[in-house]
């Protein structure tokens, strides 16, 4: 009980496919025997003064509840809502990816906004914008797949719809 195990899962793909790559992003997890997967941080001193070790972040600091992840040291904070939650079940992975695809696809021409050469136009999205659209995709307002940021104080609410 209490033993710690760190592990990382990465998806290795076929780099021989056109525009393919050798691996997809992964992350490191901390498993504590008797507790399961936990959000974690790294403690300890510099390499010259001791060994760094992972420790569980107190649960009252898990701002995302059970979807909380490790403390960030790699500068990837801008991308958290763009990735699946670390506790997302297997059956929800494909629906998440399909929803992410819709979020980043133009409702005018069906083009994906991140990697249009790797993602052909999504035919089901073409022409859905209508005559009075504000942005041509959900990602036009929902930056990095998060909530839509409010306009700065004193600026008009040009990208907002009120019902």
Tab-separated table of C-alpha atoms in Angstrom:
chain	number	residue	atom	x	y	z
A	1	UNK	CA	0.000	0.000	0.000
A	2	UNK	CA	1.237	3.457	-0.854
A	3	UNK	CA	3.855	2.374	-3.404
A	4	UNK	CA	4.054	4.748	-6.363
A	5	UNK	CA	4.292	3.844	-10.032
A	6	UNK	CA	4.757	6.417	-12.800
A	7	UNK	CA	3.924	5.410	-16.350
A	8	UNK	CA	3.329	7.052	-19.699
A	9	UNK	CA	1.046	5.945	-22.506
A	10	UNK	CA	1.739	7.119	-26.038
A	11	UNK	CA	0.076	5.993	-29.220
A	12	UNK	CA	2.586	4.891	-31.835
A	13	UNK	CA	1.308	5.236	-35.361
A	14	UNK	CA	2.461	4.268	-38.822
A	15	UNK	CA	4.871	6.987	-40.055
A	16	UNK	CA	4.813	5.535	-43.582
A	17	UNK	CA	1.267	6.862	-44.133
A	18	UNK	CA	1.265	10.214	-46.004
A	19	UNK	CA	1.417	12.985	-43.401
A	20	UNK	CA	1.684	10.284	-40.726
A	21	UNK	CA	3.850	10.480	-37.668
A	22	UNK	CA	5.639	8.055	-35.423
A	23	UNK	CA	3.707	8.854	-32.238
A	24	UNK	CA	0.876	10.921	-30.806
A	25	UNK	CA	1.002	12.958	-27.619
A	26	UNK	CA	0.987	11.127	-24.332
A	27	UNK	CA	1.145	12.079	-20.697
A	28	UNK	CA	2.598	10.673	-17.521
A	29	UNK	CA	0.382	9.225	-14.806
A	30	UNK	CA	1.014	8.532	-11.135
A	31	UNK	CA	-0.591	5.410	-9.687
A	32	UNK	CA	-0.513	4.920	-5.927
A	33	UNK	CA	-1.273	1.400	-4.711
A	34	UNK	CA	-4.456	1.539	-2.647
A	35	UNK	CA	-5.590	4.875	-4.148
A	36	UNK	CA	-5.383	4.518	-7.917
A	37	UNK	CA	-4.497	7.261	-10.403
A	38	UNK	CA	-3.948	10.650	-8.798
A	39	UNK	CA	-3.155	14.181	-9.897
A	40	UNK	CA	0.500	14.792	-9.120
A	41	UNK	CA	3.349	17.268	-8.888
A	42	UNK	CA	7.111	16.894	-8.602
A	43	UNK	CA	8.944	17.715	-5.396
A	44	UNK	CA	12.482	17.483	-4.184
A	45	UNK	CA	15.548	19.517	-4.888
A	46	UNK	CA	17.817	20.153	-7.831
A	47	UNK	CA	19.825	17.307	-9.341
A	48	UNK	CA	22.777	18.512	-7.273
A	49	UNK	CA	20.935	18.397	-3.965
A	50	UNK	CA	18.748	15.315	-4.052
A	51	UNK	CA	16.334	13.266	-6.093
A	52	UNK	CA	13.070	14.699	-7.371
A	53	UNK	CA	10.024	12.556	-6.756
A	54	UNK	CA	6.353	12.693	-7.676
A	55	UNK	CA	3.736	13.247	-5.000
A	56	UNK	CA	-0.050	13.369	-4.921
A	57	UNK	CA	-1.592	16.841	-5.134
A	58	UNK	CA	-4.046	17.273	-2.222
A	59	UNK	CA	-7.578	16.508	-3.406
A	60	UNK	CA	-8.865	19.939	-2.306
A	61	UNK	CA	-6.581	21.371	-5.021
A	62	UNK	CA	-8.022	19.187	-7.803
A	63	UNK	CA	-9.856	21.990	-9.594
A	64	UNK	CA	-11.126	19.575	-12.239
A	65	UNK	CA	-12.280	16.927	-9.769
A	66	UNK	CA	-11.424	13.449	-11.029
A	67	UNK	CA	-10.366	14.879	-14.404
A	68	UNK	CA	-7.537	16.876	-12.776
A	69	UNK	CA	-4.124	16.143	-14.186
A	70	UNK	CA	-0.563	16.619	-13.080
A	71	UNK	CA	0.959	20.012	-12.376
A	72	UNK	CA	2.282	21.536	-15.554
A	73	UNK	CA	5.969	21.882	-16.141
A	74	UNK	CA	6.060	21.608	-19.920
A	75	UNK	CA	4.188	24.744	-20.976
A	76	UNK	CA	1.254	22.772	-22.391
A	77	UNK	CA	-1.410	24.658	-20.420
A	78	UNK	CA	-2.927	26.152	-23.554
A	79	UNK	CA	-3.883	22.713	-24.820
A	80	UNK	CA	-5.728	21.073	-21.943
A	81	UNK	CA	-9.247	21.469	-23.279
A	82	UNK	CA	-7.979	20.284	-26.665
A	83	UNK	CA	-7.156	16.840	-25.280
A	84	UNK	CA	-9.276	14.079	-23.791
A	85	UNK	CA	-9.661	14.062	-20.031
A	86	UNK	CA	-7.267	11.546	-18.554
A	87	UNK	CA	-10.104	9.541	-16.990
A	88	UNK	CA	-12.266	9.402	-20.111
A	89	UNK	CA	-13.579	5.911	-20.756
A	90	UNK	CA	-12.679	3.880	-23.821
A	91	UNK	CA	-16.190	4.119	-25.290
A	92	UNK	CA	-16.067	7.924	-25.204
A	93	UNK	CA	-12.768	8.422	-27.038
A	94	UNK	CA	-14.176	8.247	-30.568
A	95	UNK	CA	-17.182	10.507	-29.798
A	96	UNK	CA	-14.738	13.003	-28.245
A	97	UNK	CA	-12.584	12.994	-31.379
A	98	UNK	CA	-15.639	13.398	-33.625
A	99	UNK	CA	-16.874	16.315	-31.531
A	100	UNK	CA	-13.419	17.871	-31.585
A	101	UNK	CA	-13.433	17.559	-35.369
A	102	UNK	CA	-16.771	19.404	-35.594
A	103	UNK	CA	-15.534	22.131	-33.215
A	104	UNK	CA	-12.544	22.845	-35.491
A	105	UNK	CA	-14.409	22.608	-38.808
A	106	UNK	CA	-15.743	25.525	-40.820
A	107	UNK	CA	-19.524	25.507	-41.223
A	108	UNK	CA	-18.959	27.388	-44.496
A	109	UNK	CA	-16.599	25.121	-46.440
A	110	UNK	CA	-16.000	22.129	-44.112
A	111	UNK	CA	-12.247	22.812	-43.805
A	112	UNK	CA	-10.477	21.872	-40.559
A	113	UNK	CA	-8.693	24.865	-39.005
A	114	UNK	CA	-5.661	23.079	-37.563
A	115	UNK	CA	-4.296	20.770	-40.231
A	116	UNK	CA	-6.343	21.155	-43.396
A	117	UNK	CA	-3.919	19.047	-45.463
A	118	UNK	CA	-4.228	16.095	-43.074
A	119	UNK	CA	-7.986	16.461	-42.604
A	120	UNK	CA	-10.109	16.544	-45.747
A	121	UNK	CA	-13.173	18.820	-45.671
A	122	UNK	CA	-16.002	17.425	-43.556
A	123	UNK	CA	-18.854	17.215	-46.049
A	124	UNK	CA	-21.602	17.205	-43.396
A	125	UNK	CA	-20.487	20.673	-42.188
A	126	UNK	CA	-20.415	22.452	-45.553
A	127	UNK	CA	-23.002	25.222	-45.814
A	128	UNK	CA	-24.334	25.012	-42.243
A	129	UNK	CA	-23.297	28.550	-41.223
A	130	UNK	CA	-26.412	30.312	-42.473
A	131	UNK	CA	-26.595	33.960	-43.570
A	132	UNK	CA	-25.819	35.695	-40.239
A	133	UNK	CA	-22.941	33.744	-38.701
A	134	UNK	CA	-20.427	35.451	-36.403
A	135	UNK	CA	-17.568	32.957	-36.851
A	136	UNK	CA	-17.440	30.105	-39.310
A	137	UNK	CA	-16.537	27.493	-36.678
A	138	UNK	CA	-17.118	26.851	-32.987
A	139	UNK	CA	-13.381	27.335	-32.408
A	140	UNK	CA	-13.757	30.900	-33.680
A	141	UNK	CA	-15.176	31.790	-30.246
A	142	UNK	CA	-14.151	28.817	-28.111
A	143	UNK	CA	-10.388	29.315	-28.116
A	144	UNK	CA	-8.405	26.132	-27.500
A	145	UNK	CA	-11.727	24.269	-27.084
A	146	UNK	CA	-12.502	26.124	-23.858
A	147	UNK	CA	-15.192	28.601	-22.990
A	148	UNK	CA	-15.657	31.713	-25.090
A	149	UNK	CA	-13.662	34.516	-23.500
A	150	UNK	CA	-15.632	37.642	-22.607
A	151	UNK	CA	-14.855	40.873	-24.406
A	152	UNK	CA	-12.476	43.223	-22.553
A	153	UNK	CA	-14.105	45.873	-20.362
A	154	UNK	CA	-15.580	48.641	-22.487
A	155	UNK	CA	-15.503	46.628	-25.728
A	156	UNK	CA	-18.690	45.740	-27.619
A	157	UNK	CA	-20.044	42.197	-27.395
A	158	UNK	CA	-19.740	41.532	-31.123
A	159	UNK	CA	-19.262	37.770	-30.833
A	160	UNK	CA	-22.079	37.045	-28.413
A	161	UNK	CA	-25.640	35.915	-28.941
A	162	UNK	CA	-28.304	36.562	-26.306
A	163	UNK	CA	-31.635	34.753	-26.269
